[in-house]
Short mmCIF file of C-alpha atoms in Angstrom, two decimals:
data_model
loop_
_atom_site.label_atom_id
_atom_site.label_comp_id
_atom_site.label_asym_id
_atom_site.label_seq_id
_atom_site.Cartn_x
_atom_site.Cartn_y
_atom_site.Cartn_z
CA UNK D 1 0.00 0.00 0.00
CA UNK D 2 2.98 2.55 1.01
CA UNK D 3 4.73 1.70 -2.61
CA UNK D 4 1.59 2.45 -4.27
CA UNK D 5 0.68 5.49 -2.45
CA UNK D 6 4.26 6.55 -2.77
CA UNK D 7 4.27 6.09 -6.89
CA UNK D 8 1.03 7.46 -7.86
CA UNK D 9 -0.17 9.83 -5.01
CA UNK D 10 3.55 11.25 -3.58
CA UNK D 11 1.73 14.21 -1.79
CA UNK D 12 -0.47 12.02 0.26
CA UNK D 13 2.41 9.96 0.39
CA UNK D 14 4.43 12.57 1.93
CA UNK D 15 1.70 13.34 4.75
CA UNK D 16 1.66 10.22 5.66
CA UNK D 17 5.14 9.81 6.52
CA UNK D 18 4.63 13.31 8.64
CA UNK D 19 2.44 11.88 10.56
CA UNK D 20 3.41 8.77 11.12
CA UNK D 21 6.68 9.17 10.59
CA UNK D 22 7.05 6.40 8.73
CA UNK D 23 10.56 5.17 7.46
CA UNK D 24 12.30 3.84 4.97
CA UNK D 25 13.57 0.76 7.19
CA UNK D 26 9.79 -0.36 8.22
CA UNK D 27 8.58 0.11 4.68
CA UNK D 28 11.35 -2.47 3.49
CA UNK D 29 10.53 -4.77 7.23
CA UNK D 30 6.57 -4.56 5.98
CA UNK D 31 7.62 -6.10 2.37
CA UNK D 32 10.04 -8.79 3.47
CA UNK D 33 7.79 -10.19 5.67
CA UNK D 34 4.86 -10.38 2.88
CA UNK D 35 7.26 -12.15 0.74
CA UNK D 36 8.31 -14.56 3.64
CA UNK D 37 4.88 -15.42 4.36
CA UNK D 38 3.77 -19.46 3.15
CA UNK D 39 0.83 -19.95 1.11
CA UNK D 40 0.00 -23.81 0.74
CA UNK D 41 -0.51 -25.07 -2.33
CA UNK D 42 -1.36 -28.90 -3.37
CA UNK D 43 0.00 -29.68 -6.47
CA UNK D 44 -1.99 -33.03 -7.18
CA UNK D 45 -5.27 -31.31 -6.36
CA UNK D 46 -4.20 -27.98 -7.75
CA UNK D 47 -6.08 -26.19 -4.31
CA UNK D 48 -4.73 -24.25 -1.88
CA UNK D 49 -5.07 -25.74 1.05
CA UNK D 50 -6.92 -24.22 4.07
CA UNK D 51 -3.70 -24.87 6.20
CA UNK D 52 -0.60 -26.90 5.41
CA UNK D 53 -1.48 -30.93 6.57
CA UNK D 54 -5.90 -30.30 5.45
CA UNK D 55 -5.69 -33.05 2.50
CA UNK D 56 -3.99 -35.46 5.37
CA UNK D 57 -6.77 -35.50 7.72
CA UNK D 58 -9.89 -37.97 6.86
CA UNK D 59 -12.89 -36.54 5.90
CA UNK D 60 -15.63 -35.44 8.29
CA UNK D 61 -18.40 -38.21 8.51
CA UNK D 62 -21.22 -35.78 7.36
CA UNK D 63 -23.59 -38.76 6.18
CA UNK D 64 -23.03 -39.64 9.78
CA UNK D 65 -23.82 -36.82 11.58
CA UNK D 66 -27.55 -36.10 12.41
CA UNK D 67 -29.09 -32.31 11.86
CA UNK D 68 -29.17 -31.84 15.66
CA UNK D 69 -25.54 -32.01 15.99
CA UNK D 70 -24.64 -29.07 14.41
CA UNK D 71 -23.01 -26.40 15.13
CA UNK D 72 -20.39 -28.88 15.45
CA UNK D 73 -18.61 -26.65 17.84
CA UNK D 74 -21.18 -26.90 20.18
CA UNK D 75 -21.38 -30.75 20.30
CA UNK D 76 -18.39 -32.27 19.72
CA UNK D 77 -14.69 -30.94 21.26
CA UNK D 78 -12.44 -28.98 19.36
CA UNK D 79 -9.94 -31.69 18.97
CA UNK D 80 -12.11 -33.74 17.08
CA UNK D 81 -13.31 -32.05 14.84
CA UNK D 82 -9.73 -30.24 13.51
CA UNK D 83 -8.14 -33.52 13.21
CA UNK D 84 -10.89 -33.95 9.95
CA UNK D 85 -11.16 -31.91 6.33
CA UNK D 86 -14.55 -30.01 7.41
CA UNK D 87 -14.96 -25.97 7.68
CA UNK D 88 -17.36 -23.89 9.08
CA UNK D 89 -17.36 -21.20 6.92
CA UNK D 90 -15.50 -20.25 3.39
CA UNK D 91 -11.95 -19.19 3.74
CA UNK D 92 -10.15 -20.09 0.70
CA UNK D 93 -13.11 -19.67 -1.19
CA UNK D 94 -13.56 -15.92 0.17
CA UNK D 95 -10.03 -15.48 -0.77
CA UNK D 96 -10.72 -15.95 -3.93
CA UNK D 97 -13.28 -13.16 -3.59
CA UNK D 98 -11.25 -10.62 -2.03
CA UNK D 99 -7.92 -11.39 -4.29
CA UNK D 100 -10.00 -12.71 -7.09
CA UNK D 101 -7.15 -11.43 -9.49
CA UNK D 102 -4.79 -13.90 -7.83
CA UNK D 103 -6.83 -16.87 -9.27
CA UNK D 104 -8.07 -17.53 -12.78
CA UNK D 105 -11.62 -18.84 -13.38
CA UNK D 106 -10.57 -22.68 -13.68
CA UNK D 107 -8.85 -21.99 -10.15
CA UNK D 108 -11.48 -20.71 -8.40
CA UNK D 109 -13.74 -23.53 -9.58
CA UNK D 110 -11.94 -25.98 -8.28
CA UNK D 111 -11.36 -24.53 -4.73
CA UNK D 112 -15.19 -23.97 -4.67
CA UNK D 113 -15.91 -27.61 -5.72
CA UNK D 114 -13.16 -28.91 -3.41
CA UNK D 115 -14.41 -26.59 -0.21
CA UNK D 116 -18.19 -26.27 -0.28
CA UNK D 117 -18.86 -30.09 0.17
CA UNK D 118 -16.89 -29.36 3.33
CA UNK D 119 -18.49 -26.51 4.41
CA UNK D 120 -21.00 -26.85 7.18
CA UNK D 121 -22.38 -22.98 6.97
CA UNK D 122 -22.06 -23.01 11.27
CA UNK D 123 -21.34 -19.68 10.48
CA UNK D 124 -23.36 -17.49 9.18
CA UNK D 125 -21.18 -15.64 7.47
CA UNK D 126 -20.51 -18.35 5.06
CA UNK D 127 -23.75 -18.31 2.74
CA UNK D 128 -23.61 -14.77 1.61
CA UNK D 129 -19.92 -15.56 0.52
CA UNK D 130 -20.42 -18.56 -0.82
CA UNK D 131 -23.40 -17.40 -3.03
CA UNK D 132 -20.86 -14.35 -4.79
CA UNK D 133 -18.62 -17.15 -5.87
CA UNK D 134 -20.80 -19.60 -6.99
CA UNK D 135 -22.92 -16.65 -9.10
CA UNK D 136 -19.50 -15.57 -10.52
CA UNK D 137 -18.72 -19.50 -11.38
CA UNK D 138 -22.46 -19.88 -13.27
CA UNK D 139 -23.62 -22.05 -10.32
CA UNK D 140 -27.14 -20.26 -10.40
CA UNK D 141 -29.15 -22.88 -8.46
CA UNK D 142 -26.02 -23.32 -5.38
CA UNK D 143 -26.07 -19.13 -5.91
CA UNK D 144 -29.60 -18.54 -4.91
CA UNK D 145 -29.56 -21.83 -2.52
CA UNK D 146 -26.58 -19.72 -0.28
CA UNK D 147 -28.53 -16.48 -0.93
CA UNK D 148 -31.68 -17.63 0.69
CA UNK D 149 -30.24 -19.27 3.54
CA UNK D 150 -28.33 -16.00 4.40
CA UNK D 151 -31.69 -13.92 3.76
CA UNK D 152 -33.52 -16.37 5.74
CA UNK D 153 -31.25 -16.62 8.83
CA UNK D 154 -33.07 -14.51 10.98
CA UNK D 155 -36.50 -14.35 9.48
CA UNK D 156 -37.44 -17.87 9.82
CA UNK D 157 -34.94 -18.64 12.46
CA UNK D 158 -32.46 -21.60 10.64
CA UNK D 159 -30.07 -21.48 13.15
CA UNK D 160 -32.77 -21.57 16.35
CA UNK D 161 -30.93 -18.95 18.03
CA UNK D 162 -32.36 -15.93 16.73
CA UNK D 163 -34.02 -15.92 20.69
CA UNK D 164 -29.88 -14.21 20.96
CA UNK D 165 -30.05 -11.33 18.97
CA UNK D 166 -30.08 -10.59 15.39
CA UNK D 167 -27.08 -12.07 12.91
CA UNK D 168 -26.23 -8.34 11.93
CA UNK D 169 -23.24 -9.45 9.64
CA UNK D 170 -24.85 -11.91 7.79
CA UNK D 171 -27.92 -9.15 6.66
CA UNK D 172 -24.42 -6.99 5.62
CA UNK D 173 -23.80 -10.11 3.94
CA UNK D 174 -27.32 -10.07 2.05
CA UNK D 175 -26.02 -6.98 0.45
CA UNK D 176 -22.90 -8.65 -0.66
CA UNK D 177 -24.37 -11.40 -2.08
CA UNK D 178 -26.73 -9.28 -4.08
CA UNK D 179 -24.59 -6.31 -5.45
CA UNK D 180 -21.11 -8.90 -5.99
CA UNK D 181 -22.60 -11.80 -6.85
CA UNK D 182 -25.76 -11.01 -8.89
CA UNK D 183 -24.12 -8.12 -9.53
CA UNK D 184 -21.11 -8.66 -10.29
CA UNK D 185 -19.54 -6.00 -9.01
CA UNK D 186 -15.50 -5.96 -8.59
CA UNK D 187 -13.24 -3.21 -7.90
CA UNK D 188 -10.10 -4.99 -7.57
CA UNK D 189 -8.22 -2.64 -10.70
CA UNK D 190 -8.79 0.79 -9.01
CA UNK D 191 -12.21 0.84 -11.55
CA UNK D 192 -15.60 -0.63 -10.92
CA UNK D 193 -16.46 -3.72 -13.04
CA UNK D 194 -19.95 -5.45 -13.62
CA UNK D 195 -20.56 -8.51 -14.45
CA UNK D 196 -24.21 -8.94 -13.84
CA UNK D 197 -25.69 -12.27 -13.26
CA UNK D 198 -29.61 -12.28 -12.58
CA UNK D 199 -30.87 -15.44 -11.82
CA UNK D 200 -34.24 -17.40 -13.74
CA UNK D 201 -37.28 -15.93 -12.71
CA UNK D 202 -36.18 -12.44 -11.23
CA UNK D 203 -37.30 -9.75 -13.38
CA UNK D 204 -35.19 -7.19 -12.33
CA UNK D 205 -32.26 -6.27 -9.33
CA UNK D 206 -31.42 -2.52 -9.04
CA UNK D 207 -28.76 -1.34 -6.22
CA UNK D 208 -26.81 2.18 -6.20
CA UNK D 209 -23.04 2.18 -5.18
CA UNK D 210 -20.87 5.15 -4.73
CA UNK D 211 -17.01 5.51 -4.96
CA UNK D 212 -15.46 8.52 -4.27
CA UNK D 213 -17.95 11.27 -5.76
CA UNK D 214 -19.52 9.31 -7.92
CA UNK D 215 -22.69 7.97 -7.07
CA UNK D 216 -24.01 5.00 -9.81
CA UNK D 217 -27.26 3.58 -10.09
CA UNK D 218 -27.75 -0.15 -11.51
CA UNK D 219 -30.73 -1.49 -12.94
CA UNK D 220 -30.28 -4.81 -14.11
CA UNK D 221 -33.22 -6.62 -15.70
CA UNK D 222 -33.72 -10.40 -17.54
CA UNK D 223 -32.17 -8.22 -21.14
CA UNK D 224 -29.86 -5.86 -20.38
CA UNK D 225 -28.53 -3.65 -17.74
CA UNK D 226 -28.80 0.22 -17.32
CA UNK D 227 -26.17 2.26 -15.90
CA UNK D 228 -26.66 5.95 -14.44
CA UNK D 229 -24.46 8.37 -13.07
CA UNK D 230 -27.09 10.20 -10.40
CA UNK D 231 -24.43 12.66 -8.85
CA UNK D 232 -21.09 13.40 -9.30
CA UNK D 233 -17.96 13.75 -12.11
CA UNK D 234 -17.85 12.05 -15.22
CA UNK D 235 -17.26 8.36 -14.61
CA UNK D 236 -15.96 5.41 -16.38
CA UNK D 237 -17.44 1.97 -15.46
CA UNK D 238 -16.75 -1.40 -17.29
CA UNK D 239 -19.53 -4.11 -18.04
CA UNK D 240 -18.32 -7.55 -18.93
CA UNK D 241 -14.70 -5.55 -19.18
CA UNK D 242 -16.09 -2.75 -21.90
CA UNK D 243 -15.86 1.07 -20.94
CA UNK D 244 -18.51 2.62 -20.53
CA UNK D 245 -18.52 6.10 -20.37
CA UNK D 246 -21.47 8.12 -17.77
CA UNK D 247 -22.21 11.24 -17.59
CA UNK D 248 -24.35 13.07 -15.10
CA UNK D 249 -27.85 12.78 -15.53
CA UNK D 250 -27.84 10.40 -18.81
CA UNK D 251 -27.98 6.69 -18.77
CA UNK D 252 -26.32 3.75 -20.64
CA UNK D 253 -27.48 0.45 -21.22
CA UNK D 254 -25.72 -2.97 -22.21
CA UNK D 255 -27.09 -6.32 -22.86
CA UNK D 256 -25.88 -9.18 -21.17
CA UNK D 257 -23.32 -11.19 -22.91
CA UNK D 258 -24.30 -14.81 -24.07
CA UNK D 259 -23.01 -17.46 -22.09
CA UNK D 260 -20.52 -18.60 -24.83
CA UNK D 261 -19.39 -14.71 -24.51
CA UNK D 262 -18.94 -14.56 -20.90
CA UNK D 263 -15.03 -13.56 -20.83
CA UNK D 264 -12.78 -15.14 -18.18
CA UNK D 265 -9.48 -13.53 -17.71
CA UNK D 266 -7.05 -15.04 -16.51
CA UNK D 267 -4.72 -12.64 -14.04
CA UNK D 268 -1.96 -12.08 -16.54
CA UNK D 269 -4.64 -11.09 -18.61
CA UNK D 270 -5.27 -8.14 -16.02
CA UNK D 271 -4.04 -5.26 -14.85
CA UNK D 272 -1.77 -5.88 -12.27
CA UNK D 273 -3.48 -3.88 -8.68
CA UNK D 274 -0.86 -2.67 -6.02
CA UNK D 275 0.20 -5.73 -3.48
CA UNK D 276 -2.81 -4.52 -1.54
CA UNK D 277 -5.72 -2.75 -3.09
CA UNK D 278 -6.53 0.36 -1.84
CA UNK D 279 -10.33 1.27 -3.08
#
């Protein structure tokens, strides 16, 4: 973050070391220690791994393990249950979302269909993530299945402890799920990408998002999707990776690309973002 503030915004840059007064030595400690740290990889089953011995441990017994026993946490001990492959909530699959320009499209698949058979959702943070990357994959049906269950947390109680206090992050997560994975919203090149995804039978999804001074209304219906700049400079967006240019007060729309058209970059394909995005 430093090196990129320092190469394309010096004068912030130079505040920042006033105030904090930053040096030259920590700047150089901070990036060592990002290149020292280990990232797990399998080669064999081309996933990274959720930590460094996951493929060695057996499987979790889910066929085994009645409906009342979950949380797991709260009914069997700790011990137990991390000497098995089984999660509680997406972790390498939510990498993916947040560094999504780390992994191509044919990696991200197969952490999601390595992961979410071993995801037990305990957490209810898990659904709205695992909805975003399964609408971004073209799994429509597991999309909307993790999408309702994070809607539907509180409001018909699936997790019987609603008696506790409201899951506030997982209606945060609600949003998520409907503006980055329906959506299709990314941000990870400095520049606000859409890659809209509406599922059968919805007629239309409309959300507004604002970055910076720009405040953007989209309208995405079962044809095409509409684009407005409500407030603010002139603003360029992409849709399925095309500029498109808004201007305040008019309004663009694009059709959505055919399946065979959806493009799937791969991360050489991209432009590169700093070593941590700054939005």
């Amino acid at each position: 973050v430093v090196g990129w503030l320092r190469e394309r915004h010096p004068e912030e840059y130079e505040v920042l070391v006033r105030r904090t007064r930053l040096t030259a030595d920590e700047e150089a400690a901070w990036r060592e220690a990002g290149h020292l740290m280990y990232v797990p990889f399998d080669e064999q089953a081309q996933v990274h791994l959720q930590d460094d011995d996951f493929l060695e441990r057996e499987v979790w017994d889910f066929a085994g393990t009645p409906p009342d026993k979950y949380p797991l946490l709260l009914h069997f001990h700790p011990l137990e249950i991390y000497r098995h492959q089984v999660i509680k909530q997406a972790d390498v699959v939510l990498a993916t979302f947040l560094l999504g320009w780390n992994f191509t499209h044919e990696e991200k698949r197969r952490i999601f269909e390595y992961y979410d058979p071993l995801t037990t959702g305990d957490s209810s943070l898990s659904a709205c993530i695992q909805s975003v990357m399964a609408a971004e994959l073209g799994l429509m049906s597991k999309a909307c299945e993790y999408f309702a269950d994070a809607v539907l947390v509180d409001l018909v109680d699936l997790a019987g402890n609603v008696r506790d206090g409201l899951h506030i992050a997982s209606a945060g997560g609600v949003w998520v799920a409907l503006v980055y994975g329906f959506g299709g919203l990314r941000d990870h090149w400095g520049d606000l990408h859409f890659q809209p995804v509406i599922p059968d039978g919805w007629t239309r999804l409309s959300f507004r998002v604002r970055r910076r001074n720009a405040v953007i209304e989209v309208d995405i219906a079962d044809d095409a999707v509409t684009y407005r700049l409500l407030d603010g400079p002139p603003t360029v967006i992409y849709h399925w990776d095309q500029p498109v240019q808004l201007e305040a007060g008019s309004a663009e729309s694009r059709p959505h690309p055919s399946r065979e058209d959806v493009p799937r970059l791969a991360p050489d394909e991209l432009e590169a973002p700093p070593e941590m995005f700054i939005a």
